[in-house]
Short mmCIF file of C-alpha atoms and ligand atoms in Angstrom, two decimals:
data_model
loop_
_atom_site.label_atom_id
_atom_site.label_comp_id
_atom_site.label_asym_id
_atom_site.label_seq_id
_atom_site.Cartn_x
_atom_site.Cartn_y
_atom_site.Cartn_z
CA UNK I 1 -45.95 76.71 -29.99
CA UNK I 2 -44.66 80.20 -29.33
CA UNK I 3 -45.59 83.21 -31.39
CA UNK I 4 -42.93 85.90 -31.56
CA UNK I 5 -44.53 89.29 -32.16
CA UNK I 6 -42.72 91.94 -34.18
CA UNK I 7 -41.10 94.65 -32.05
CA UNK I 8 -43.49 97.22 -33.59
CA UNK I 9 -46.64 95.10 -33.14
CA UNK I 10 -49.60 97.06 -31.77
CA UNK I 11 -51.87 96.12 -28.85
CA UNK I 12 -54.69 95.51 -31.35
CA UNK I 13 -52.56 93.11 -33.39
CA UNK I 14 -51.62 91.24 -30.22
CA UNK I 15 -55.30 91.20 -29.24
CA UNK I 16 -56.31 89.57 -32.55
CA UNK I 17 -53.70 86.85 -32.09
CA UNK I 18 -54.90 86.12 -28.54
CA UNK I 19 -58.52 86.02 -29.71
CA UNK I 20 -57.63 83.51 -32.42
CA UNK I 21 -55.75 81.29 -29.93
CA UNK I 22 -58.74 81.29 -27.58
CA UNK I 23 -61.09 80.49 -30.45
CA UNK I 24 -58.97 77.36 -31.02
CA UNK I 25 -59.79 76.31 -27.44
CA UNK I 26 -56.33 77.18 -26.13
CA UNK I 27 -54.81 79.70 -23.75
CA UNK I 28 -52.37 82.51 -24.51
CA UNK I 29 -49.51 83.07 -22.09
CA UNK I 30 -47.73 86.40 -22.54
CA UNK I 31 -44.06 86.93 -21.91
CA UNK I 32 -43.36 90.62 -22.31
CA UNK I 33 -39.65 91.19 -22.83
CA UNK I 34 -37.95 94.52 -23.28
CA UNK I 35 -37.79 94.13 -27.06
CA UNK I 36 -40.83 92.13 -27.97
CA UNK I 37 -43.70 90.05 -26.71
CA UNK I 38 -43.73 86.28 -26.96
CA UNK I 39 -47.11 84.58 -26.89
CA UNK I 40 -47.13 81.00 -25.65
CA UNK I 41 -49.95 78.82 -26.90
CA UNK I 42 -50.94 76.60 -24.02
CA UNK I 43 -53.54 73.91 -24.05
CA UNK I 44 -53.44 70.54 -25.69
CA UNK I 45 -50.75 68.72 -27.60
CA UNK I 46 -52.53 69.17 -30.93
CA UNK I 47 -50.08 70.73 -33.37
CA UNK I 48 -51.03 74.06 -34.89
CA UNK I 49 -50.01 75.02 -38.35
CA UNK I 50 -47.48 77.86 -38.05
CA UNK I 51 -48.55 79.35 -41.39
CA UNK I 52 -52.06 79.97 -39.98
CA UNK I 53 -50.61 82.20 -37.27
CA UNK I 54 -48.00 83.87 -39.42
CA UNK I 55 -50.81 85.40 -41.54
CA UNK I 56 -51.67 87.77 -38.71
CA UNK I 57 -50.33 91.31 -38.83
CA UNK I 58 -47.74 91.95 -36.16
CA UNK I 59 -46.53 88.34 -36.04
CA UNK I 60 -42.86 87.79 -36.82
CA UNK I 61 -42.81 84.01 -36.64
CA UNK I 62 -44.39 81.01 -34.99
CA UNK I 63 -42.20 78.20 -33.70
CA UNK I 64 -43.12 74.92 -32.07
CA UNK I 65 -41.72 74.21 -28.59
CA UNK I 66 -40.35 70.72 -28.85
CA UNK I 67 -39.84 70.10 -25.12
CA UNK I 68 -42.83 68.68 -23.22
CA UNK I 69 -42.66 71.59 -20.78
CA UNK I 70 -43.67 74.90 -22.28
CA UNK I 71 -43.95 77.70 -19.71
CA UNK I 72 -40.72 76.56 -18.07
CA UNK I 73 -38.76 76.59 -21.31
CA UNK I 74 -36.24 79.18 -22.42
CA UNK I 75 -38.01 79.33 -25.79
CA UNK I 76 -41.05 80.77 -24.07
CA UNK I 77 -39.06 83.20 -21.97
CA UNK I 78 -35.53 83.87 -23.20
CA UNK I 79 -34.53 85.86 -20.09
CA UNK I 80 -34.16 84.72 -16.47
CA UNK I 81 -37.07 84.68 -14.05
CA UNK I 82 -36.21 86.69 -10.95
CA UNK I 83 -37.99 85.34 -7.90
CA UNK I 84 -38.41 88.00 -5.20
CA UNK I 85 -37.09 87.07 -1.79
CA UNK I 86 -37.13 89.94 0.69
CA UNK I 87 -35.43 92.47 -1.57
CA UNK I 88 -33.12 89.92 -3.17
CA UNK I 89 -34.00 88.53 -6.59
CA UNK I 90 -33.21 84.85 -6.86
CA UNK I 91 -31.89 84.28 -10.38
CA UNK I 92 -30.14 87.66 -10.51
CA UNK I 93 -26.48 88.48 -9.94
CA UNK I 94 -26.51 87.83 -6.20
CA UNK I 95 -26.33 84.20 -5.09
CA UNK I 96 -29.02 83.48 -2.46
CA UNK I 97 -27.83 81.84 0.73
CA UNK I 98 -30.54 79.96 2.59
CA UNK I 99 -29.37 78.38 5.83
CA UNK I 100 -30.78 76.89 8.99
CA UNK I 101 -31.58 73.61 10.68
CA UNK I 102 -33.18 70.63 9.00
CA UNK I 103 -36.01 70.83 11.58
CA UNK I 104 -37.19 73.51 13.94
CA UNK I 105 -36.73 71.90 17.37
CA UNK I 106 -37.13 74.64 19.99
CA UNK I 107 -37.18 78.43 20.39
CA UNK I 108 -33.56 78.46 21.59
CA UNK I 109 -32.37 76.30 18.70
CA UNK I 110 -34.05 78.27 15.91
CA UNK I 111 -33.20 81.69 17.39
CA UNK I 112 -29.56 80.80 17.97
CA UNK I 113 -29.24 79.38 14.45
CA UNK I 114 -31.10 82.25 12.79
CA UNK I 115 -28.91 84.88 14.45
CA UNK I 116 -25.72 82.97 13.64
CA UNK I 117 -26.51 82.44 9.95
CA UNK I 118 -27.66 86.04 9.61
CA UNK I 119 -24.36 87.33 11.01
CA UNK I 120 -22.47 84.96 8.69
CA UNK I 121 -24.26 86.43 5.67
CA UNK I 122 -27.30 84.24 5.00
CA UNK I 123 -30.12 85.86 3.05
CA UNK I 124 -32.88 83.49 4.21
CA UNK I 125 -33.60 81.06 7.02
CA UNK I 126 -34.60 77.45 6.42
CA UNK I 127 -36.24 75.13 8.94
CA UNK I 128 -38.74 72.30 8.64
CA UNK I 129 -41.90 72.30 10.74
CA UNK I 130 -43.56 69.48 8.80
CA UNK I 131 -40.97 66.81 8.11
CA UNK I 132 -41.21 64.00 5.54
CA UNK I 133 -39.40 61.19 7.39
CA UNK I 134 -38.70 57.72 6.05
CA UNK I 135 -39.76 56.21 9.38
CA UNK I 136 -43.06 56.96 11.10
CA UNK I 137 -41.17 56.62 14.42
CA UNK I 138 -38.75 59.45 13.61
CA UNK I 139 -39.35 63.07 14.68
CA UNK I 140 -42.10 64.43 12.42
CA UNK I 141 -41.55 68.11 13.09
CA UNK I 142 -43.17 70.61 15.47
CA UNK I 143 -46.00 71.45 13.06
CA UNK I 144 -47.82 74.73 13.67
CA UNK I 145 -45.69 75.53 16.73
CA UNK I 146 -42.64 75.26 14.47
CA UNK I 147 -44.15 77.71 11.99
CA UNK I 148 -44.79 80.17 14.82
CA UNK I 149 -41.17 79.91 15.93
CA UNK I 150 -39.99 80.53 12.36
CA UNK I 151 -42.13 83.67 12.24
CA UNK I 152 -40.55 84.81 15.53
CA UNK I 153 -37.08 84.18 14.12
CA UNK I 154 -37.97 86.22 11.06
CA UNK I 155 -39.14 89.08 13.25
CA UNK I 156 -35.93 88.95 15.26
CA UNK I 157 -33.49 88.71 12.33
CA UNK I 158 -35.38 90.04 9.31
CA UNK I 159 -34.54 86.85 7.42
CA UNK I 160 -37.32 85.51 5.18
CA UNK I 161 -38.35 81.94 5.92
CA UNK I 162 -38.20 78.85 3.69
CA UNK I 163 -40.18 75.87 5.00
CA UNK I 164 -41.69 72.69 3.63
CA UNK I 165 -45.35 72.07 2.94
CA UNK I 166 -46.32 68.42 2.63
CA UNK I 167 -50.01 68.37 1.75
CA UNK I 168 -52.41 70.47 -0.34
CA UNK I 169 -54.64 71.17 2.67
CA UNK I 170 -51.64 72.63 4.57
CA UNK I 171 -50.75 75.18 1.90
CA UNK I 172 -52.98 77.96 3.24
CA UNK I 173 -51.64 77.62 6.76
CA UNK I 174 -47.96 77.28 5.81
CA UNK I 175 -48.24 80.23 3.40
CA UNK I 176 -49.34 82.43 6.32
CA UNK I 177 -45.94 81.92 7.93
CA UNK I 178 -43.54 81.11 5.09
CA UNK I 179 -41.95 83.43 2.55
CA UNK I 180 -41.02 80.46 0.36
CA UNK I 181 -42.94 77.17 0.20
CA UNK I 182 -40.58 74.22 -0.09
CA UNK I 183 -41.73 71.11 -1.93
CA UNK I 184 -39.57 68.23 -0.77
CA UNK I 185 -37.90 65.65 -2.98
CA UNK I 186 -40.44 63.03 -1.94
CA UNK I 187 -43.29 65.22 -3.09
CA UNK I 188 -41.88 66.42 -6.40
CA UNK I 189 -44.57 64.51 -8.25
CA UNK I 190 -47.41 65.09 -5.81
CA UNK I 191 -49.46 66.78 -8.50
CA UNK I 192 -52.27 67.90 -6.19
CA UNK I 193 -49.69 69.63 -4.03
CA UNK I 194 -48.06 71.25 -7.06
CA UNK I 195 -51.43 72.57 -8.18
CA UNK I 196 -52.16 73.88 -4.69
CA UNK I 197 -48.91 75.87 -4.43
CA UNK I 198 -49.48 76.97 -8.04
CA UNK I 199 -52.68 78.66 -6.91
CA UNK I 200 -50.74 80.88 -4.51
CA UNK I 201 -48.30 83.55 -5.64
CA UNK I 202 -45.76 82.54 -3.03
CA UNK I 203 -42.28 81.65 -4.25
CA UNK I 204 -41.90 77.87 -4.37
CA UNK I 205 -38.62 76.00 -3.89
CA UNK I 206 -39.17 72.79 -5.83
CA UNK I 207 -36.72 70.02 -5.01
CA UNK I 208 -35.75 67.40 -7.54
CA UNK I 209 -36.93 63.96 -6.54
CA UNK I 210 -34.15 61.55 -5.66
CA UNK I 211 -35.17 59.26 -8.54
CA UNK I 212 -36.31 61.86 -11.05
CA UNK I 213 -34.84 63.15 -14.26
CA UNK I 214 -34.32 66.81 -14.94
CA UNK I 215 -37.12 66.67 -17.47
CA UNK I 216 -39.50 65.34 -14.82
CA UNK I 217 -38.41 68.19 -12.54
CA UNK I 218 -39.22 70.69 -15.29
CA UNK I 219 -42.60 69.03 -15.86
CA UNK I 220 -43.37 69.41 -12.16
CA UNK I 221 -42.40 73.08 -12.35
CA UNK I 222 -44.75 73.34 -15.32
CA UNK I 223 -47.69 72.31 -13.08
CA UNK I 224 -47.00 75.25 -10.78
CA UNK I 225 -46.49 77.70 -13.65
CA UNK I 226 -49.63 76.47 -15.41
CA UNK I 227 -51.68 77.46 -12.35
CA UNK I 228 -50.40 81.01 -12.78
CA UNK I 229 -47.61 81.11 -10.18
CA UNK I 230 -44.43 82.28 -11.93
CA UNK I 231 -42.25 82.20 -8.80
CA UNK I 232 -40.60 78.80 -9.03
CA UNK I 233 -37.04 78.04 -7.87
CA UNK I 234 -35.64 74.63 -8.86
CA UNK I 235 -33.40 72.77 -6.42
CA UNK I 236 -30.83 70.05 -7.14
CA UNK I 237 -30.43 68.03 -3.93
CA UNK I 238 -28.68 64.90 -5.10
CA UNK I 239 -29.98 61.76 -6.72
CA UNK I 240 -29.80 58.12 -5.74
CA UNK I 241 -27.06 56.09 -7.37
CA UNK I 242 -25.13 52.90 -6.49
CA UNK I 243 -22.66 54.95 -4.43
CA UNK I 244 -22.70 54.48 -0.67
CA UNK I 245 -19.94 56.79 0.63
CA UNK I 246 -22.32 59.71 0.24
CA UNK I 247 -26.05 59.87 1.06
CA UNK I 248 -26.90 60.91 -2.52
CA UNK I 249 -24.88 61.78 -5.60
CA UNK I 250 -24.71 65.52 -6.14
CA UNK I 251 -25.62 66.05 -9.78
CA UNK I 252 -23.68 69.23 -10.42
CA UNK I 253 -24.42 68.70 -14.13
CA UNK I 254 -28.04 69.52 -13.40
CA UNK I 255 -27.19 73.16 -12.67
CA UNK I 256 -25.77 73.77 -16.14
CA UNK I 257 -28.14 71.43 -17.98
CA UNK I 258 -31.24 72.97 -16.38
CA UNK I 259 -30.06 76.50 -16.99
CA UNK I 260 -29.54 75.64 -20.65
CA UNK I 261 -33.25 74.78 -20.87
CA UNK I 262 -35.16 76.93 -18.44
CA UNK I 263 -35.38 80.56 -17.33
CA UNK I 264 -36.17 79.46 -13.75
CA UNK I 265 -33.51 79.94 -11.08
CA UNK I 266 -31.63 76.84 -9.95
CA UNK I 267 -30.30 76.43 -6.42
CA UNK I 268 -28.32 73.57 -4.90
CA UNK I 269 -28.67 71.72 -1.61
CA UNK I 270 -25.20 70.37 -0.77
CA UNK I 271 -26.39 69.07 2.62
CA UNK I 272 -28.81 66.45 1.31
CA UNK I 273 -26.69 65.93 -1.81
CA UNK I 274 -23.70 64.73 0.22
CA UNK I 275 -25.19 63.68 3.56
CA UNK I 276 -21.94 64.44 5.44
CA UNK I 277 -20.98 67.84 6.85
CA UNK I 278 -17.37 67.18 5.82
CA UNK I 279 -18.29 67.31 2.12
CA UNK I 280 -20.76 70.18 2.25
CA UNK I 281 -18.16 72.89 1.65
CA UNK I 282 -16.73 71.21 -1.48
CA UNK I 283 -20.18 70.67 -2.98
CA UNK I 284 -21.24 74.24 -2.14
CA UNK I 285 -18.18 75.75 -3.80
CA UNK I 286 -18.70 73.53 -6.86
CA UNK I 287 -22.35 74.56 -7.10
CA UNK I 288 -21.56 78.27 -7.12
CA UNK I 289 -18.76 77.72 -9.63
CA UNK I 290 -21.23 75.85 -11.86
CA UNK I 291 -23.64 78.78 -11.87
CA UNK I 292 -26.12 77.98 -9.09
CA UNK I 293 -28.40 80.90 -8.21
CA UNK I 294 -28.39 79.95 -4.56
CA UNK I 295 -27.56 77.40 -1.89
CA UNK I 296 -29.70 75.86 0.82
CA UNK I 297 -27.48 74.58 3.62
CA UNK I 298 -28.31 72.84 6.90
CA UNK I 299 -26.77 74.52 9.95
CA UNK I 300 -27.32 73.42 13.56
CA UNK I 301 -25.76 74.75 16.78
CA UNK I 302 -25.39 71.21 18.20
CA UNK I 303 -25.44 68.76 15.29
CA UNK I 304 -24.77 65.85 17.71
CA UNK I 305 -28.15 66.49 19.30
CA UNK I 306 -30.13 67.34 16.16
CA UNK I 307 -33.48 65.58 15.79
CA UNK I 308 -32.88 65.16 12.04
CA UNK I 309 -29.93 65.32 9.66
CA UNK I 310 -27.29 66.12 12.31
CA UNK I 311 -24.55 64.29 10.36
CA UNK I 312 -24.89 66.63 7.43
CA UNK I 313 -25.38 69.86 9.40
CA UNK I 314 -22.63 72.44 9.67
CA UNK I 315 -21.90 74.14 12.96
CA UNK I 316 -22.39 77.91 12.70
CA UNK I 317 -18.66 78.69 12.79
CA UNK I 318 -17.97 76.29 9.92
CA UNK I 319 -20.82 77.85 7.98
CA UNK I 320 -19.32 81.30 8.53
CA UNK I 321 -15.94 80.07 7.26
CA UNK I 322 -17.60 78.60 4.19
CA UNK I 323 -19.35 81.88 3.36
CA UNK I 324 -15.97 83.62 3.12
CA UNK I 325 -14.75 81.03 0.59
CA UNK I 326 -18.03 81.09 -1.32
CA UNK I 327 -17.65 84.84 -1.85
CA UNK I 328 -14.32 84.26 -3.61
CA UNK I 329 -15.83 81.68 -5.97
CA UNK I 330 -18.87 83.87 -6.61
CA UNK I 331 -16.60 86.72 -7.58
CA UNK I 332 -14.61 84.47 -9.93
CA UNK I 333 -17.80 83.64 -11.85
CA UNK I 334 -19.01 87.25 -11.89
CA UNK I 335 -21.61 86.86 -9.14
CA UNK I 336 -21.97 88.38 -5.70
CA UNK I 337 -22.83 86.69 -2.44
C1 LIG J 1 -35.06 68.92 3.90
O1 LIG J 1 -34.86 69.95 3.24
O2 LIG J 1 -34.82 68.83 5.11
C2 LIG J 1 -35.51 67.72 3.17
C3 LIG J 1 -36.31 66.82 3.74
O3 LIG J 1 -35.03 67.66 1.91
P1 LIG J 1 -35.36 66.64 0.69
O4 LIG J 1 -36.81 66.80 0.40
O5 LIG J 1 -34.46 67.15 -0.39
O6 LIG J 1 -34.98 65.27 1.16
MN1 LIG J 2 -32.92 67.69 6.15
#
């Protein structure tokens, strides 16, 4: 349930409402908008009688939230969450552009890529140091050494770093190096991991699982929010269907359908969504046209030699060309890039 306070409600009136909620064994979550405060009642699924709450002075109305996610819902917060990313606010007018290799492979590779994407207009650098690979025999990432190289690349270019964390016990270490903690598709429902990143205040880029519904994605976001971390960015990265010409099926619907339900920013990953560099530009342009708040794109200076995801990685010059086209689409939908 959410309790909408009157615009002239006093602090004392709000305090009485919160006290009552806590006496019921539940938690009050405040969303303080410009006009009025919305109090979310968080706790169990037991329904509360709206008329009990509406008796309090200062309360305008009490409405149940029908969706199973609460903190993530637009009812709870009817204005967009802006996730801070090095001066940029993801979810605001400017479309975030996160680019870099699938995996960090060497100092030369990450430095060359970071400088190239920065010049092309990227606002953040991506690069995996801990890689979730389908085969145990595939390259698993450079680990800590990879994180150190990402930090060097940040120092050199000023680009904030987005990198994946795979296990709850790694969160502390990865958070020392990363500006944004990425939760990969395969870990979208690793609830211990969600709780662990929820305990930090680091922005989290939460990828949709390849076999998960949008509602399940929102429920996973709810885990992070429920731990007190409001900085969640959702990511559509393609889902598994019967189609084989592409690695996944880019669910462009998800951008609009998620934004109709949540205040959290939604970004798209056209690299994993298509699996082929040839289709990355089309999917990127479509994502921005559909209202995505950002893109995360794989770029590699020598895709032929990449240790992971070379087939879907853009060469830096192709990425630079794409950025020019993306700006035109962004402008057409009243965004900047
Ligand atoms: C990645 O970003 O390189 C990655 C492994 O993505 P996903 O979790 O979406 O497969
Ligand atoms: Mn990848």
